[in-house]
Coordinates of C-alpha atoms and ligand atoms in Angstrom, one line a residue:
X1 CA -4.4 -33.8 -31.3
X2 CA -6.0 -33.5 -27.9
X3 CA -3.8 -32.5 -25.0
X4 CA -3.1 -35.3 -22.6
X5 CA -2.6 -34.6 -18.9
X6 CA -1.4 -37.0 -16.3
X7 CA -3.5 -37.5 -13.2
X8 CA -1.0 -35.5 -11.2
X9 CA -1.3 -32.6 -13.6
X10 CA -5.0 -32.8 -13.5
X11 CA -5.0 -32.7 -9.8
X12 CA -2.7 -29.7 -9.7
X13 CA -4.8 -27.8 -12.2
X14 CA -7.9 -28.5 -10.1
X15 CA -6.2 -27.2 -7.0
X16 CA -5.0 -24.1 -8.9
X17 CA -8.4 -23.4 -10.2
X18 CA -9.8 -23.5 -6.7
X19 CA -7.2 -21.1 -5.4
X20 CA -7.9 -18.8 -8.4
X21 CA -11.6 -18.8 -7.4
X22 CA -10.6 -17.9 -3.8
X23 CA -8.5 -15.0 -5.1
X24 CA -11.3 -13.8 -7.3
X25 CA -13.5 -13.6 -4.2
X26 CA -10.9 -11.4 -2.5
X27 CA -11.3 -8.7 -5.1
X28 CA -15.0 -8.9 -5.7
X29 CA -16.1 -6.4 -2.9
X30 CA -13.6 -3.8 -4.2
X31 CA -14.7 -4.3 -7.8
X32 CA -18.3 -3.7 -6.8
X33 CA -17.5 -0.5 -4.8
X34 CA -15.0 0.8 -7.3
X35 CA -17.7 1.1 -9.9
X36 CA -19.2 4.1 -8.0
X37 CA -15.9 5.9 -7.2
X38 CA -15.6 9.0 -9.2
X39 CA -12.4 9.6 -11.2
X40 CA -11.1 12.5 -13.3
X41 CA -11.6 10.4 -16.4
X42 CA -15.2 9.3 -15.7
X43 CA -16.1 12.9 -14.7
X44 CA -14.4 14.4 -17.8
X45 CA -17.7 15.5 -19.5
X46 CA -18.9 17.1 -16.3
X47 CA -15.6 19.0 -15.9
X48 CA -15.8 20.2 -19.5
X49 CA -19.3 21.7 -18.9
X50 CA -18.0 23.5 -15.8
X51 CA -15.0 24.7 -17.7
X52 CA -17.2 26.2 -20.4
X53 CA -19.2 27.9 -17.6
X54 CA -16.0 29.4 -16.1
X55 CA -14.7 30.5 -19.5
X56 CA -18.0 32.3 -20.3
X57 CA -17.8 34.1 -17.0
X58 CA -14.3 35.4 -17.7
X59 CA -15.1 35.9 -21.4
X60 CA -12.1 33.8 -22.1
X61 CA -10.9 31.2 -24.7
X62 CA -9.5 27.7 -24.7
X63 CA -6.2 29.3 -25.4
X64 CA -6.5 31.4 -22.2
X65 CA -7.4 28.2 -20.3
X66 CA -4.2 26.5 -21.4
X67 CA -2.0 29.5 -20.4
X68 CA -0.8 29.0 -16.8
X69 CA -0.2 32.8 -16.4
X70 CA -3.9 33.3 -17.2
X71 CA -4.8 30.6 -14.7
X72 CA -2.8 32.2 -11.9
X73 CA -4.0 35.7 -12.7
X74 CA -7.6 34.5 -12.6
X75 CA -7.4 32.4 -9.4
X76 CA -10.7 32.8 -7.7
X77 CA -10.3 34.2 -4.2
X78 CA -13.5 36.2 -3.4
X79 CA -17.0 35.0 -2.7
X80 CA -18.6 37.4 -5.2
X81 CA -16.7 36.0 -8.1
X82 CA -17.2 32.4 -7.0
X83 CA -21.0 32.9 -6.5
X84 CA -21.3 34.6 -9.9
X85 CA -19.9 31.4 -11.5
X86 CA -21.6 28.7 -9.4
X87 CA -24.7 29.2 -7.3
X88 CA -23.8 29.1 -3.6
X89 CA -26.3 29.2 -0.7
X90 CA -26.2 32.2 1.6
X91 CA -24.8 30.0 4.3
X92 CA -21.9 28.8 2.1
X93 CA -21.2 32.4 1.2
X94 CA -21.1 33.6 4.8
X95 CA -18.8 30.7 5.8
X96 CA -16.3 31.4 3.1
X97 CA -16.4 35.1 3.8
X98 CA -15.8 34.6 7.5
X99 CA -13.0 32.0 7.3
X100 CA -11.4 34.1 4.5
X101 CA -10.8 36.9 7.0
X102 CA -8.5 34.6 8.9
X103 CA -7.1 32.3 6.3
X104 CA -6.3 33.1 2.7
X105 CA -7.9 31.1 0.0
X106 CA -7.6 30.9 -3.8
X107 CA -8.3 28.3 -6.4
X108 CA -7.3 28.2 -10.0
X109 CA -10.1 28.2 -12.6
X110 CA -8.9 24.7 -13.5
X111 CA -9.3 23.3 -10.0
X112 CA -12.6 25.1 -9.6
X113 CA -13.8 23.2 -12.7
X114 CA -13.4 20.0 -10.8
X115 CA -15.7 21.1 -7.9
X116 CA -19.1 19.6 -7.7
X117 CA -21.4 22.0 -5.8
X118 CA -24.3 19.5 -5.8
X119 CA -22.2 17.2 -3.6
X120 CA -22.0 18.4 0.0
X121 CA -19.0 16.1 0.6
X122 CA -17.1 16.8 -2.6
X123 CA -13.4 16.0 -2.0
X124 CA -12.3 18.8 -4.3
X125 CA -14.3 21.4 -2.4
X126 CA -13.1 20.1 0.9
X127 CA -9.5 20.6 -0.2
X128 CA -10.1 23.9 -1.9
X129 CA -12.7 26.1 -0.2
X130 CA -12.7 27.5 3.3
X131 CA -14.7 25.5 5.9
X132 CA -15.9 26.9 9.2
X133 CA -14.1 24.1 11.0
X134 CA -10.9 25.9 10.3
X135 CA -11.9 28.6 12.9
X136 CA -13.0 26.1 15.5
X137 CA -9.5 24.7 16.1
X138 CA -8.0 26.0 19.3
X139 CA -5.4 23.3 19.8
X140 CA -3.4 23.0 16.6
X141 CA 0.1 24.3 16.3
X142 CA 1.5 26.8 13.7
X143 CA 4.6 24.8 13.1
X144 CA 4.3 21.2 14.4
X145 CA 7.3 20.1 12.5
X146 CA 9.5 22.7 14.1
X147 CA 10.8 23.9 10.7
X148 CA 11.8 27.2 12.3
X149 CA 14.3 25.2 14.5
X150 CA 15.9 23.3 11.6
X151 CA 16.9 26.0 9.2
X152 CA 20.7 26.3 9.2
X153 CA 20.6 28.8 6.2
X154 CA 17.9 31.0 4.5
X155 CA 15.2 28.9 2.8
X156 CA 16.7 25.6 4.0
X157 CA 15.1 23.0 6.2
X158 CA 17.6 20.3 7.2
X159 CA 16.3 17.3 9.2
X160 CA 18.3 14.4 7.8
X161 CA 22.0 13.5 7.4
X162 CA 22.3 13.6 3.6
X163 CA 19.5 15.7 2.2
X164 CA 17.6 18.9 2.7
X165 CA 14.7 21.1 1.5
X166 CA 15.0 24.5 -0.2
X167 CA 11.8 26.5 0.2
X168 CA 11.6 28.8 -2.8
X169 CA 8.2 30.5 -2.9
X170 CA 4.9 30.7 -1.0
X171 CA 2.9 30.8 -4.2
X172 CA 0.6 27.9 -5.1
X173 CA -2.0 27.2 -7.8
X174 CA -4.5 26.7 -5.0
X175 CA -4.2 27.2 -1.2
X176 CA -5.0 23.7 0.2
X177 CA -7.2 23.9 3.2
X178 CA -5.0 21.2 4.8
X179 CA -1.8 23.0 4.1
X180 CA 1.0 22.0 6.5
X181 CA 2.9 25.3 5.9
X182 CA -0.1 27.5 6.3
X183 CA 2.0 29.9 8.4
X184 CA 4.1 30.7 5.4
X185 CA 1.2 31.3 3.0
X186 CA 0.4 34.7 4.5
X187 CA -1.7 37.2 2.6
X188 CA 0.4 37.9 -0.4
X189 CA 2.5 36.1 -2.9
X190 CA 6.3 36.3 -2.4
X191 CA 9.1 34.4 -4.1
X192 CA 12.2 34.1 -1.9
X193 CA 14.8 36.8 -2.7
X194 CA 17.7 35.8 -5.0
X195 CA 20.2 36.6 -2.2
X196 CA 18.4 34.1 0.1
X197 CA 18.5 31.5 -2.7
X198 CA 22.2 32.3 -3.2
X199 CA 22.8 31.8 0.6
X200 CA 21.0 28.4 0.4
X201 CA 23.2 27.4 -2.5
X202 CA 26.3 28.4 -0.6
X203 CA 25.2 26.3 2.3
X204 CA 24.8 23.2 0.0
X205 CA 28.2 23.9 -1.6
X206 CA 29.8 24.0 1.8
X207 CA 28.3 20.7 3.0
X208 CA 29.6 17.9 0.8
X209 CA 27.5 15.2 2.5
X210 CA 24.3 16.7 1.0
X211 CA 23.6 14.4 -2.0
X212 CA 19.8 15.0 -2.4
X213 CA 18.3 18.5 -2.7
X214 CA 14.5 18.9 -2.7
X215 CA 13.2 22.2 -4.1
X216 CA 9.7 22.9 -2.7
X217 CA 7.5 25.7 -1.4
X218 CA 4.7 26.7 -1.6
X219 CA 4.9 25.1 -5.0
X220 CA 8.3 24.9 -6.6
X221 CA 6.9 25.1 -10.1
X222 CA 5.4 28.5 -9.5
X223 CA 8.9 30.0 -9.8
X224 CA 9.3 31.6 -13.3
X225 CA 10.9 29.5 -16.0
X226 CA 14.0 31.7 -15.8
X227 CA 14.5 31.4 -12.0
X228 CA 13.9 27.6 -12.1
X229 CA 16.4 27.3 -15.0
X230 CA 19.0 29.2 -13.0
X231 CA 18.3 27.5 -9.7
X232 CA 18.3 23.9 -11.1
X233 CA 21.4 24.7 -13.1
X234 CA 23.2 26.0 -10.0
X235 CA 22.3 22.8 -8.0
X236 CA 23.1 20.6 -11.0
X237 CA 26.7 22.0 -11.0
X238 CA 27.4 21.2 -7.4
X239 CA 29.4 18.0 -7.7
X240 CA 28.3 16.2 -4.6
X241 CA 24.6 16.7 -5.3
X242 CA 23.5 13.4 -6.9
X243 CA 19.8 13.9 -7.3
X244 CA 17.4 16.9 -7.5
X245 CA 13.9 16.7 -6.4
X246 CA 10.9 19.0 -6.9
X247 CA 7.8 19.2 -4.7
X248 CA 4.8 20.6 -6.5
X249 CA 1.0 20.2 -6.7
X250 CA 0.9 21.8 -10.2
X251 CA 0.0 18.5 -12.0
X252 CA -3.1 18.5 -9.7
X253 CA -4.1 22.1 -9.3
X254 CA -2.8 23.7 -12.5
X255 CA -1.5 21.1 -14.9
X256 CA -1.1 23.7 -17.7
X257 CA 2.0 24.9 -15.8
X258 CA 3.8 21.9 -17.4
X259 CA 4.6 23.8 -20.7
X260 CA 7.0 22.8 -23.5
X261 CA 9.4 25.4 -22.2
X262 CA 9.4 24.0 -18.7
X263 CA 10.0 20.5 -20.1
X264 CA 13.0 21.8 -22.0
X265 CA 14.4 23.2 -18.8
X266 CA 13.8 20.1 -16.7
X267 CA 15.3 17.8 -19.4
X268 CA 18.6 19.7 -19.0
X269 CA 19.3 18.7 -15.4
X270 CA 18.8 14.9 -14.9
X271 CA 18.2 13.1 -12.7
X272 CA 15.1 15.0 -11.5
X273 CA 12.5 13.3 -9.2
X274 CA 9.2 15.1 -9.0
X275 CA 6.7 14.4 -6.2
X276 CA 3.2 15.7 -6.4
X277 CA 0.1 15.4 -4.3
X278 CA -2.9 13.7 -5.7
X279 CA -5.4 13.0 -2.9
X280 CA -8.4 11.7 -4.7
X281 CA -9.0 9.8 -8.0
X282 CA -11.3 12.7 -9.1
X283 CA -8.0 14.7 -9.5
X284 CA -6.6 12.3 -12.0
X285 CA -8.0 14.0 -15.1
X286 CA -7.0 13.9 -18.8
X287 CA -5.2 17.3 -18.3
X288 CA -3.3 15.8 -15.3
X289 CA -2.3 12.9 -17.6
X290 CA -1.1 15.3 -20.2
X291 CA 1.1 17.0 -17.7
X292 CA 2.5 13.7 -16.5
X293 CA 3.2 12.5 -20.0
X294 CA 5.1 15.6 -20.8
X295 CA 7.2 15.3 -17.6
X296 CA 7.9 11.7 -18.3
X297 CA 9.0 12.7 -21.8
X298 CA 11.6 15.0 -20.2
X299 CA 13.0 12.0 -18.2
X300 CA 11.5 13.2 -14.9
X301 CA 10.5 10.4 -12.5
X302 CA 7.1 11.0 -11.0
X303 CA 5.9 10.1 -7.5
X304 CA 2.9 10.9 -5.3
X305 CA 2.7 12.0 -1.7
X306 CA -0.9 11.8 -0.7
X307 CA -2.1 13.2 2.6
X308 CA -4.6 11.1 4.4
X309 CA -7.6 13.5 5.0
X310 CA -10.8 12.8 6.8
X311 CA -13.7 13.1 4.4
X312 CA -11.5 13.1 1.3
X313 CA -9.7 9.8 1.1
X314 CA -9.8 8.0 4.5
X315 CA -11.4 5.0 2.8
X316 CA -9.5 1.9 1.6
X317 CA -11.3 1.7 -1.7
X318 CA -10.8 5.3 -2.6
X319 CA -7.2 5.1 -1.7
X320 CA -6.7 1.9 -3.8
X321 CA -8.5 3.5 -6.7
X322 CA -6.4 6.6 -6.4
X323 CA -3.2 4.6 -6.5
X324 CA -4.5 2.6 -9.5
X325 CA -5.4 5.8 -11.4
X326 CA -1.9 7.2 -10.6
X327 CA -0.1 4.2 -12.0
X328 CA -2.1 4.5 -15.2
X329 CA -0.6 8.0 -15.7
X330 CA 2.9 6.8 -14.6
X331 CA 2.9 8.4 -11.2
X332 CA 4.3 6.0 -8.6
X333 CA 2.6 6.2 -5.1
X334 CA 5.4 7.1 -2.7
X335 CA 4.0 8.3 0.6
X336 CA 0.7 8.5 2.4
X337 CA 1.2 11.1 5.1
X338 CA -0.9 11.2 8.3
X339 CA -2.3 14.7 8.5
X340 CA -0.3 16.9 10.9
X341 CA -1.4 18.8 13.9
X342 CA -1.5 22.2 12.1
X343 CA -3.7 24.9 13.5
X344 CA -6.8 25.4 11.4
X345 CA -6.5 22.0 9.6
X346 CA -7.3 19.6 12.4
X347 CA -10.8 18.7 11.2
X348 CA -9.0 16.7 8.5
X349 CA -7.0 14.4 10.9
X350 CA -8.2 10.8 10.8
X351 CA -7.3 8.1 13.3
X352 CA -4.1 6.1 12.9
X353 CA -6.4 3.0 12.8
X354 CA -7.9 4.3 9.6
X355 CA -4.5 4.7 8.0
X356 CA -3.5 1.2 9.0
X357 CA -6.8 -0.2 7.6
X358 CA -5.9 1.3 4.3
X359 CA -2.4 -0.2 4.3
X360 CA -3.9 -3.6 5.2
X361 CA -6.3 -3.4 2.2
X362 CA -3.4 -2.7 -0.2
X363 CA -0.7 -5.3 0.5
X364 CA -1.5 -8.5 -1.3
X365 CA -4.7 -7.1 -2.7
X366 CA -3.0 -4.9 -5.3
X367 CA 0.3 -4.4 -7.1
X368 CA 3.3 -3.6 -4.9
X369 CA 3.8 -0.6 -7.2
X370 CA 0.4 0.8 -5.9
X371 CA 1.5 0.6 -2.3
X372 CA 3.1 3.8 -0.8
X373 CA 4.6 4.0 2.7
X374 CA 2.4 5.3 5.4
X375 CA 4.2 8.0 7.3
X376 CA 3.7 9.9 10.5
X377 CA 5.9 12.9 11.0
X378 CA 7.3 12.8 14.5
X379 CA 6.6 16.0 16.4
X380 CA 9.2 18.9 16.4
X381 CA 11.0 17.8 13.3
X382 CA 11.7 14.3 14.6
X383 CA 11.4 12.9 11.1
X384 CA 9.2 10.8 8.9
X385 CA 8.3 7.6 10.7
X386 CA 6.8 4.6 8.8
X387 CA 3.8 2.9 10.3
X388 CA 2.8 -0.6 9.1
X389 CA 0.2 -3.2 10.0
X390 CA 2.0 -5.9 12.0
X391 CA 3.1 -8.8 9.8
X392 CA 5.9 -10.0 12.1
X393 CA 4.1 -11.7 15.0
X394 CA 7.3 -12.7 16.8
X395 CA 11.0 -13.2 16.2
X396 CA 13.7 -15.0 18.0
X397 CA 17.0 -16.7 17.1
X398 CA 15.3 -19.8 15.8
X399 CA 12.2 -18.7 14.0
X400 CA 10.0 -15.9 12.9
X401 CA 6.2 -16.1 13.1
X402 CA 4.6 -14.2 10.2
X403 CA 1.1 -13.1 9.3
X404 CA 0.4 -13.1 5.6
X405 CA -1.7 -10.5 3.8
X406 CA -4.6 -13.0 4.0
X407 CA -4.1 -13.4 7.7
X408 CA -2.6 -16.9 7.7
X409 CA 0.0 -17.4 10.5
X410 CA 3.1 -19.1 9.3
X411 CA 6.4 -20.2 10.8
X412 CA 9.6 -19.3 9.1
X413 CA 13.2 -20.6 10.0
X414 CA 15.6 -17.9 11.1
X415 CA 19.3 -18.6 10.5
X416 CA 21.2 -16.8 13.2
X417 CA 24.6 -18.2 14.5
X418 CA 23.8 -20.6 17.3
X419 CA 25.7 -20.1 20.5
Ligands
PLP501 C1 10.3 15.0 3.7 C2 11.6 15.7 3.8 C3 12.7 15.2 3.1 C4 12.6 14.1 2.1 O1 12.4 12.9 2.8 P1 12.4 11.5 2.0 O2 11.9 10.5 3.0 O3 13.8 11.3 1.5 O4 11.5 11.6 0.8 C5 13.9 15.9 3.3 N1 14.0 16.9 4.2 C6 13.0 17.3 4.9 C7 13.2 18.4 5.9 C8 11.8 16.7 4.8 O5 10.7 17.1 5.5

C-alpha cells in the first residue's frame, strides 16, 4: 500500500528537505578541505616505513619498540644520531646544534617516526625539534603563570579553592618545543624526592577542602609503576579527595607506556581522569588508539588539552579534524589553551582572533562533544579564563538578544521579577 500524506505533511517535508540542503552546504567546504588533512591513521603506512628505518639504525626489534623503557633509553637527543637516521640539511643540523646548547631536546623513537622531513612545516617536527626562533625571543618570561608564588608545599601548585597540582617529575617522552614549564626541564632527568612527595601528601591531608588532585609534571606517567602505585594509593586513601587526575602526554609521545601493568594499577584507584595533549590529527595513530583503548578498559576517563600553536593547529579545519579523530578513540576534547608567554616559545603564539575563529567554526558545525573550552591563562597565576565568541548580543530584564551559530539574530524573553 502506498503511503498517503496530507498536504500539510507534504509541505512540511518539502520545507525540511530545503533546510537539510542548506545544512549540507554548511559542511561542504570542510568536507572538501578535510580530505587533505593528514591523520595518524591515513599516515600509518608512512609511519611504519619510518619505524623500520629507526629499528634498523638501532639494530632493534618490534619487541624493543613496544617496550617503553627501550623507548626512553633510546630517546634521540643529539644531531649526529638524528642525521644518521634521517637525512638533514647542513642548515638544519647547525640550527638544532645551536639551539640545543641553550634548550634541551629529546624525542622518543616513536615520536620521531611520525616526523616528515620532506615537509618543511611538519607539525610533528615543529613540536619536537629545536627551531632557531627559540633563541630569538627576548621578551618571554620564565614563569608567566607565577607557579613559584603559588606553591604552599613542595611539588604543589595551588591556584584554586578546591583543587591543586602535584608536580612529580621533570621527565617526558619528548621535550615539547612549546613547553610551558620549560624552566623545570633543565638538563637532566629528575623525579621529585620521596620526602617531597610525602610533604605534598601531608599538605593535602591537612586541607580537607581539596577534593581534586591533579598529578602532573613533566609527565606523570614517567614515574615508575611502583612509585605511581604508591602515590595514587596514598591519594586514594585521603577521604576528602573525591577525584584523581593525571596529566600526561604519553598517549601522544610514547603510547607504549600504557602497559598491562600500568592499567592494573590505574584500575585500582577509581575515579581517575586522565588529560593528555594531542595537538594535531597526525598524532592520533593506531598506537595512540591502542593506548586509549587500554586506559578506557581500566575505567579511566580520557580528555584532551590541546595547545593552540601557530603553524601546528591554528586552523579551524585542522582543529575540527583533531577533535573528530579524538572522539573516535574515546578522548573527549576538554580545553584549547592559548599558548603562554614563555621565553623561547613565543614564536608559537597565535592571535586571540585565530582562537575565536576556531571556536566559531565548531559550535553548531560539529557535535558538542567535539567542542572544548578555549582558555587563556591570566598572567601571574590569575587562573584559567574562558574566551568565547559573542553569542549574547544584549541582555536586560525583559529580553536577551542572541546570535545563533549561523549568525541569525533572535530575541528571547527573559523572565526576571518585574519591579
Ligand atoms: C589547570 C590547573 C588545575 C585544573 O584546572 P581545571 O580547570 O579544573 O581543569 C588545577 N590547578 C592548577 C594550578 C592548574 O593550573
